[in-house]
XYZ file of C-alpha atoms in Angstrom:
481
model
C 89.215 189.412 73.629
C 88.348 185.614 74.190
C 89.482 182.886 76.360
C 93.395 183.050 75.460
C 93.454 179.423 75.955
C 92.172 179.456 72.941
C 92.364 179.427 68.610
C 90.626 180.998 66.335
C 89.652 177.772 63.699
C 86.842 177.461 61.461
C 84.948 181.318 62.443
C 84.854 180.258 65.697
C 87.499 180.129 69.228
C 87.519 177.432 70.313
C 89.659 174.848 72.809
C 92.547 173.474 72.167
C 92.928 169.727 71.494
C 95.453 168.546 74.187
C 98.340 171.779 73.677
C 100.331 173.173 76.663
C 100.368 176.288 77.777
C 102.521 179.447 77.672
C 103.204 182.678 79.874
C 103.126 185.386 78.158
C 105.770 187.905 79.262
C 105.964 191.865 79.614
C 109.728 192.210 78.850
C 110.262 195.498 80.877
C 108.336 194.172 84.135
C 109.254 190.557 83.640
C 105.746 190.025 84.636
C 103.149 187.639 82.818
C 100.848 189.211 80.970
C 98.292 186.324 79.188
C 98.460 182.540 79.045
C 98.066 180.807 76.128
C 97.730 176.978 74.783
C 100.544 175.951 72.387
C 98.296 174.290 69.695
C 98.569 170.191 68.852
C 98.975 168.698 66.022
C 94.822 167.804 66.203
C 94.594 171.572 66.642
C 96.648 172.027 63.041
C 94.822 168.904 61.476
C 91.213 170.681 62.258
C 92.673 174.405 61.292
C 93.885 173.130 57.941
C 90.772 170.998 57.429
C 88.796 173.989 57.543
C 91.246 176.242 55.222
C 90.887 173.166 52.859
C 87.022 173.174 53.012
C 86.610 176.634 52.467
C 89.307 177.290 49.434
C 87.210 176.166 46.748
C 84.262 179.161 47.356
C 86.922 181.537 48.412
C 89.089 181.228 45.273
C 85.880 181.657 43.533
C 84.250 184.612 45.393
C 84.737 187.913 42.786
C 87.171 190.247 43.404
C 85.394 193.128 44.547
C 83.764 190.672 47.356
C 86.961 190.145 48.536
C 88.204 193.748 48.159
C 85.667 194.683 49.700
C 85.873 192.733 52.682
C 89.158 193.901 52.898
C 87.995 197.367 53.010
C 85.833 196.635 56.259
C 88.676 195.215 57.901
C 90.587 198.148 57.246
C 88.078 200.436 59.044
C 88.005 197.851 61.990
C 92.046 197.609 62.392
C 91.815 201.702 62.375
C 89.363 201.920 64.738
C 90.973 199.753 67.018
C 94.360 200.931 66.433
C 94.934 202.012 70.132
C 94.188 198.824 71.502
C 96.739 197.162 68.833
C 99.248 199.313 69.689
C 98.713 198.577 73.881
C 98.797 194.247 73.215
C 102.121 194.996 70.793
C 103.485 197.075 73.102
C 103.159 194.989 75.940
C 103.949 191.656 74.295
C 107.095 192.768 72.766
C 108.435 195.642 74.573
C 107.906 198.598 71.820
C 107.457 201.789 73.010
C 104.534 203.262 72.832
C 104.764 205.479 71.147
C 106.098 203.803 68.317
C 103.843 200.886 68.574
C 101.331 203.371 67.815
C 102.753 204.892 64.838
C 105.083 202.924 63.363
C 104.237 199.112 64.727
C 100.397 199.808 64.227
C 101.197 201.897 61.515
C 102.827 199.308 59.537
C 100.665 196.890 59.289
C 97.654 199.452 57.903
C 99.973 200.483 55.784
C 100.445 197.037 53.966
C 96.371 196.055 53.955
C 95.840 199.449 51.885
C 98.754 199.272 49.877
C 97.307 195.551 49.209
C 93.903 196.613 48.500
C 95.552 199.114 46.032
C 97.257 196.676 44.048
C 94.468 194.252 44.012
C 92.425 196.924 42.008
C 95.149 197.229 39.564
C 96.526 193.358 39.128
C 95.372 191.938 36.283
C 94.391 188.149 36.823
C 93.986 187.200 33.607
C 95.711 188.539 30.609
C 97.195 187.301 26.909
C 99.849 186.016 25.998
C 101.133 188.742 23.721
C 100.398 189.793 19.979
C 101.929 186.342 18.772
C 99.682 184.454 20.306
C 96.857 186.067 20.480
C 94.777 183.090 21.422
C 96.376 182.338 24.302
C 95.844 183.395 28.079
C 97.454 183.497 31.307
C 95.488 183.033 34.504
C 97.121 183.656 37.879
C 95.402 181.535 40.602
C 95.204 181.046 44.700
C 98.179 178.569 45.510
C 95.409 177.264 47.908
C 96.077 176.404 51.971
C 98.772 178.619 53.066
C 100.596 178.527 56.517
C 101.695 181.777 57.675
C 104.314 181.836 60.404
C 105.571 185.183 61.743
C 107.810 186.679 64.011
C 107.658 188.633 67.371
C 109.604 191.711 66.299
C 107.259 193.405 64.143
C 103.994 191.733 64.732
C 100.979 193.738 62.525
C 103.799 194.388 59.816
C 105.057 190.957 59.250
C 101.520 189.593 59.548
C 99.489 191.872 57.380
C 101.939 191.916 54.779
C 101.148 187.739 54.511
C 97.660 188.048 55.753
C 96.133 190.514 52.750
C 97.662 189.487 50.298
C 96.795 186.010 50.665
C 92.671 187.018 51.722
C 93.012 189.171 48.567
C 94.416 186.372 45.721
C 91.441 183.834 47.204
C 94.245 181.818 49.502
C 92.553 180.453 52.696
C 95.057 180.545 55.958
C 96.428 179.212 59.247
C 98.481 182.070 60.788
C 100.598 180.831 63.909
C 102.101 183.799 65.109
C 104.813 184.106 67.435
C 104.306 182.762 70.932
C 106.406 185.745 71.990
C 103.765 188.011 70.468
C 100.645 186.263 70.155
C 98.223 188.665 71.424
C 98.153 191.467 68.536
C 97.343 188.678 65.943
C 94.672 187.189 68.216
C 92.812 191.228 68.316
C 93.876 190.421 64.275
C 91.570 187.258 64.238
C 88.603 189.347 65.805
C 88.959 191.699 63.557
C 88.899 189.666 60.774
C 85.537 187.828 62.351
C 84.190 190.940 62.857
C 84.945 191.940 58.813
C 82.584 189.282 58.415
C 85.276 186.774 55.926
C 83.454 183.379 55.917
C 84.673 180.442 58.252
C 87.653 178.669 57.409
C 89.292 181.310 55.229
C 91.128 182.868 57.949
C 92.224 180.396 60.821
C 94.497 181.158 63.589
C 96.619 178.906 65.675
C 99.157 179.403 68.512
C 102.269 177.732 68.952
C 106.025 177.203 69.093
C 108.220 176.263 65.729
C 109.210 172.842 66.681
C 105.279 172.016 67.514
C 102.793 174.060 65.089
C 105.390 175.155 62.680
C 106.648 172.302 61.557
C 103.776 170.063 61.518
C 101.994 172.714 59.291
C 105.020 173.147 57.025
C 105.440 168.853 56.285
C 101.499 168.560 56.299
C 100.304 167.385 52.773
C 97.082 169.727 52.615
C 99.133 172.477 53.332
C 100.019 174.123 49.914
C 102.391 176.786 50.602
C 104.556 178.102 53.714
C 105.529 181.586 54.297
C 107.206 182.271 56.846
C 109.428 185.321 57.985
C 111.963 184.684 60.477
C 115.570 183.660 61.651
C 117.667 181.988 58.699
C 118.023 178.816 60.714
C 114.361 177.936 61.213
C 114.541 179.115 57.309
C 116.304 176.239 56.703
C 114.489 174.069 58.815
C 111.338 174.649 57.012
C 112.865 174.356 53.973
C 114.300 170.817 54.820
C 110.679 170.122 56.457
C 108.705 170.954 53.374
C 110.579 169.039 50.767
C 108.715 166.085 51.082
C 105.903 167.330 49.513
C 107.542 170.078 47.071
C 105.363 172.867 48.822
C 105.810 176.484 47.598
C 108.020 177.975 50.186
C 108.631 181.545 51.068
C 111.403 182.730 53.182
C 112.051 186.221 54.501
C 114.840 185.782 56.316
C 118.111 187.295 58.845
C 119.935 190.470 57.530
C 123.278 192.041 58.522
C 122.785 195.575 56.801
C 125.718 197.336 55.695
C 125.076 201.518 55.774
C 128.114 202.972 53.994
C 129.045 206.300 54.620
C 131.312 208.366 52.304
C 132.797 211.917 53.189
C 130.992 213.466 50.963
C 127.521 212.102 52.984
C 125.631 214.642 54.361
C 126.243 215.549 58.379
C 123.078 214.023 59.487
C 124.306 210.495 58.128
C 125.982 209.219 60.777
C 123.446 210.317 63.727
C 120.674 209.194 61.368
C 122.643 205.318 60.875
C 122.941 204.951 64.821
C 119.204 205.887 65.699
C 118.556 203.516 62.652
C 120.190 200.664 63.739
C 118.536 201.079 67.564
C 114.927 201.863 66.214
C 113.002 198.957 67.681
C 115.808 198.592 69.940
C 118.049 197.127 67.465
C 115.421 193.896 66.512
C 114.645 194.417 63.221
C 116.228 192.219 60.145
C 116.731 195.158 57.536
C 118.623 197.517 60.554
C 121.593 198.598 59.127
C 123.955 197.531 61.669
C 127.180 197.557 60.266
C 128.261 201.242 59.716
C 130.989 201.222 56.858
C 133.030 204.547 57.018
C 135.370 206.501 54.600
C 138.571 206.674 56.244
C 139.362 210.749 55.922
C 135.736 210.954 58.193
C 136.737 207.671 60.878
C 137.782 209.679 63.615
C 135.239 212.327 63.270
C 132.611 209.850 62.982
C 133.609 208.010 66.555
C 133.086 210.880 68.122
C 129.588 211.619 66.504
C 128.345 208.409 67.421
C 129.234 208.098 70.669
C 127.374 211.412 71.349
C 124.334 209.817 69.608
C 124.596 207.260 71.995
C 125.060 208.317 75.049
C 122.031 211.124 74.733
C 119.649 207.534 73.574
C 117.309 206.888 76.615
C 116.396 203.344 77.249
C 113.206 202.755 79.233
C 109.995 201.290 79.823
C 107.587 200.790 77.021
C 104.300 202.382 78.528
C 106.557 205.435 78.800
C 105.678 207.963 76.506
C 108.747 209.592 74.205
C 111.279 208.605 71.847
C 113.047 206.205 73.642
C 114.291 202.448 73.017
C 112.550 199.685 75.003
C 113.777 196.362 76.067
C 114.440 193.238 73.943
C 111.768 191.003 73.633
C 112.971 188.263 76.046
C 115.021 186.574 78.707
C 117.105 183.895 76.303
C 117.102 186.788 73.766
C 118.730 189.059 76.571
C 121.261 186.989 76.987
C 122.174 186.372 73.881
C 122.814 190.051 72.936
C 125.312 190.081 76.016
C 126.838 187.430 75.185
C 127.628 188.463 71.869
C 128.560 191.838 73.322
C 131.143 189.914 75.329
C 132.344 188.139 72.749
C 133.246 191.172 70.432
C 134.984 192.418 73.660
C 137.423 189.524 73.869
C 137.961 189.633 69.944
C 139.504 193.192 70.239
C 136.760 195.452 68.792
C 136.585 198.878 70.649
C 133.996 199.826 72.912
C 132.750 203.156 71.884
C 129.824 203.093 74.440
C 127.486 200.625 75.861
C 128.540 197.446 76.872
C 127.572 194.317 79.049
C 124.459 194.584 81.514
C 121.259 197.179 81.825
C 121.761 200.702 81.589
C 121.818 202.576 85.226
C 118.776 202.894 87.023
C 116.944 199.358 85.101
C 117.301 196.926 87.498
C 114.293 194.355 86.018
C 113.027 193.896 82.524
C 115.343 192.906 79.571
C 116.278 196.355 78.941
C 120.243 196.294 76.679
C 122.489 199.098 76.971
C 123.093 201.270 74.024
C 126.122 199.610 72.306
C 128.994 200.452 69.916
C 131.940 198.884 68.539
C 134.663 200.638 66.658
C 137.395 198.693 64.617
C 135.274 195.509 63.934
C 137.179 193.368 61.420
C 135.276 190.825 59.193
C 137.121 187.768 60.994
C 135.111 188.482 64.696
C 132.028 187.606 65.433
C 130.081 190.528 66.035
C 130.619 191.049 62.175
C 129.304 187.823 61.276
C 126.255 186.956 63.091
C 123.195 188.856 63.375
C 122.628 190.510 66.924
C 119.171 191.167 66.610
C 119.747 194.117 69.695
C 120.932 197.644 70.049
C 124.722 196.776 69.134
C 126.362 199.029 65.809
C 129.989 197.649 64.383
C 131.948 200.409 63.003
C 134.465 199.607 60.259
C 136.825 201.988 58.131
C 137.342 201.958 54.125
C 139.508 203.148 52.394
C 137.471 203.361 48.507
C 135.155 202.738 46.957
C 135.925 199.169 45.599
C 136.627 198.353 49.628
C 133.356 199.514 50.393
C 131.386 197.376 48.534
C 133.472 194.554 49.072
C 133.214 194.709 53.268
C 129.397 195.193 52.468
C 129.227 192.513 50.261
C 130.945 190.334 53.108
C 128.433 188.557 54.663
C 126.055 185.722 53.973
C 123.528 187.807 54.484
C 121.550 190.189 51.545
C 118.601 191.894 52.930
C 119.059 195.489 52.950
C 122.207 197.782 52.178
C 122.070 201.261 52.794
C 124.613 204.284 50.769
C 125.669 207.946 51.691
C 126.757 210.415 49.456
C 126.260 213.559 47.736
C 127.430 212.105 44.474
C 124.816 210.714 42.598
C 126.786 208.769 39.781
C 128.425 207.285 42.559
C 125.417 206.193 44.387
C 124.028 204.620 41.036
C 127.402 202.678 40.555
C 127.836 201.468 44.232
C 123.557 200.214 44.279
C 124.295 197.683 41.263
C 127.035 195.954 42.966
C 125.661 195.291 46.367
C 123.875 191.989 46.656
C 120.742 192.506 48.636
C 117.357 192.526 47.524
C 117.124 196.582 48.727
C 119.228 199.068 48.951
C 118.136 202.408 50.475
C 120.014 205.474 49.662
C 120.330 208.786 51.566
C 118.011 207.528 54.083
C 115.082 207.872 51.606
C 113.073 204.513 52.552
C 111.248 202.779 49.676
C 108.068 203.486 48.896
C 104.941 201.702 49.269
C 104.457 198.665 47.653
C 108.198 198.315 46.998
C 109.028 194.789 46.974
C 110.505 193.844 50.171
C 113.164 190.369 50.622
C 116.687 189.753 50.192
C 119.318 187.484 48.585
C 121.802 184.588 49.770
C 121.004 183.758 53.117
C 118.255 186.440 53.787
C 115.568 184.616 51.856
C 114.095 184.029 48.529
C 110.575 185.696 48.816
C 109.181 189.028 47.893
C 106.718 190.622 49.893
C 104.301 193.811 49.335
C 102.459 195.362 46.226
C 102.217 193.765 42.952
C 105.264 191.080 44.506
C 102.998 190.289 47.249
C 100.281 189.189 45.332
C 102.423 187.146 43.258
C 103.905 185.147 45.874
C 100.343 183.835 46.512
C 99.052 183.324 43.020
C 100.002 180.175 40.420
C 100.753 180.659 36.921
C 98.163 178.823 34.603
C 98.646 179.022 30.395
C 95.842 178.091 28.186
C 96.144 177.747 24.200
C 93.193 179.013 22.220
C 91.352 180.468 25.062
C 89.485 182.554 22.829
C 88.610 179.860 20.389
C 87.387 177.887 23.170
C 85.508 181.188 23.975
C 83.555 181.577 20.597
């Protein structure tokens, strides 16, 4: 890899124009790992320059060019995978294990499932048999900022990344400072692909700096960015000024409810779901809704699942969890783990501190609360760490109300053998995805949420969209004779 005191602008690395730097951190050594520059506002001001200069023969390159293209960089991210999976992996704690399945995994995933749908989207089509004269053209929105988060680096990014390269957008990515170094490997990649300069443009940075000069900037067309539901709002605020497309994918507080008629998997399959990733993912369904005649039954169950989940390092090779991604967010989770303690939820296992034998590295223990009422806080906010609420219902009706409960509406999850009921209980709960039976969507599914979780749809034929304008013509084929 370059210098990385550097950004990727314009098809080349180059210096930055005055930034500070950054430490990047190993969160289970505590140890730096890179250094990078936090980018300046010249650095965003020459990035966008050259995503503006390069937009007009990108939109117009042909498809199949750009398919293409995106076929090459396919190959490259696959043949590279292992080295993806080591910077993700060491940047953000996953195991690796999973980095190299499901974090590297992920974001292949998306840039074929994109390439897929590009094949099949029709750009331009009528009208309808009433009109038949006219058409509608879907077109590149134009310069699009692209900030993404450190939790899951290659899936958050690709799934903005190819679809923009594929509808003729033209980009500045600032990843995460937490997790810059995957999306820097990205950046050679895409060099290496051999996309022209200025289509793809990478710079590093924090929010306040880089993200929200490239979210008010006036050549800067549309912002999507995937994140916390404050700095949501913050954008939003930021980008009014110049009535920017925005996207927002944002915060989730998952309900997974659990009827006694679920199958007796469910419950170990909810807790190992909400700690995959060690608890830091926005869809994790972290608030475990259970039929009352199964309440008792179930505490028991999950404290078993629990207690036999092995924390540890994340060069370590298995099927553990790994740390959380950083100091500040370390101390948040135990603070909030605190907190649910003096509000009178139940510790079922976990608690404050590292687990036994973890003496350095932001490593969380294991955590579970029983008899979490929607008044405390652990209910309300999102805890972004290895930390399940447990809750009892007593119906249905109950059920989807405690789910529905939140200002959150990213992903709900339902358990039960009965199908009708299933059906009924999917069309009242107000997220954007609702996975039943632990089947997970498939690809090209459109991925967002409601309410506070966002307003943007990402993956498949969605995915495109979100990058493309609507255009109507009258009479196109008059004007065509």
């Amino acid at each position: 890899m370059k210098n990385l005191l550097q950004h990727y602008i314009n098809g080349k690395w180059v210096n930055s124009n005055g930034g500070n730097t950054m430490d990047v951190i190993n969160p289970s050594t505590e140890n730096k790992i890179a250094t990078i520059t936090l980018g300046s506002s010249k650095d965003v001001d020459v990035a966008v320059s050259a995503a503006r200069a390069a937009f007009k023969s990108w939109s117009e390159t042909n498809l199949n060019e750009r398919i293409s293209l995106l076929e090459k960089l396919l190959e490259i991210y696959k043949s590279r995978s292992d080295e993806m999976a080591k910077f993700i992996s060491d940047e953000m704690g996953a195991p690796i294990d999973l980095a190299k399945s499901a974090q590297v995994g992920a974001g292949a995933g998306h840039l074929k499932n994109t390439i897929r749908s590009a094949k099949k989207f029709s750009f331009e089509k009528p009208l309808g048999d009433h009109s038949p004269g006219d058409m509608i053209f879907y077109e590149p929105v134009g310069v699009c900022a692209l900030i993404t988060p450190w939790n899951w680096p290659m899936n958050q990014v690709m799934l903005k990344v190819a679809p923009a390269l594929a509808t003729g957008c033209t980009i500045i990515l600032k990843p995460s400072e937490i997790s810059p170094l995957s999306s820097m490997l990205l950046a050679e990649m895409i060099n290496d692909a051999g996309f022209a300069p200025g289509v793809f443009n990478l710079v590093n940075g924090d929010g306040a700096g880089v993200g929200t000069y490239l979210t008010k900037h006036t050549d800067v067309d549309m912002v999507s960015f995937t994140g916390s539901t404050r700095a949501g709002i913050a954008i939003n605020k930021s980008a009014a000024d110049t009535i920017k497309r925005v996207s927002l994918e944002l915060g989730g507080k998952g309900a997974n409810i659990i009827f006694a008629d679920a199958d007796e998997k469910a419950v170990a399959r909810g807790v190992r779901h909400c700690f995959n990733n060690s608890g830091q993912s926005c869809n994790a369904p972290t608030r475990m809704l259970v039929e009352n005649s199964i309440y008792q039954k179930t505490i028991e169950t999950v404290r078993k699942v629990a207690e036999q989940t092995e924390v540890g390092p994340s060069d370590k090779e298995g099927r553990q969890i790994g740390p959380v991604v950083s100091e500040n967010q370390f101390k948040k989770i135990q603070s909030l783990i605190k907190t649910g303690l003096e509000e009178g939820a139940k510790l079922i296992s976990g608690g404050e501190g590292r687990p036994d034998g973890l003496d350095k590295g932001y490593f969380v223990r294991p955590t579970i609360f029983s008899d979490v009422t929607p008044n405390m806080t652990i209910w309300k906010e999102e805890i972004f760490g290895p930390v399940l609420c447990i809750t009892p219902f007593n119906n249905e009706e109950e059920a989807i109300k405690l789910a529905n409960d939140t200002p959150y509406g990213l992903t709900n999850y339902v358990q039960t053998s009965d199908n009708e009921k299933a059906r009924r209980v999917a069309k009242q709960l107000r997220s954007g995805m609702v996975e039943m039976n632990s089947k997970f969507l498939g690809a090209g599914s459109p991925f967002g949420g409601m309410k506070q979780s966002g307003n943007g749809r990402e993956g498949g034929t969605w995915g495109l969209e979100e990058f493309l304008e609507v255009k109507a013509v009258s009479d196109w084929n008059q004007l065509s004779a």
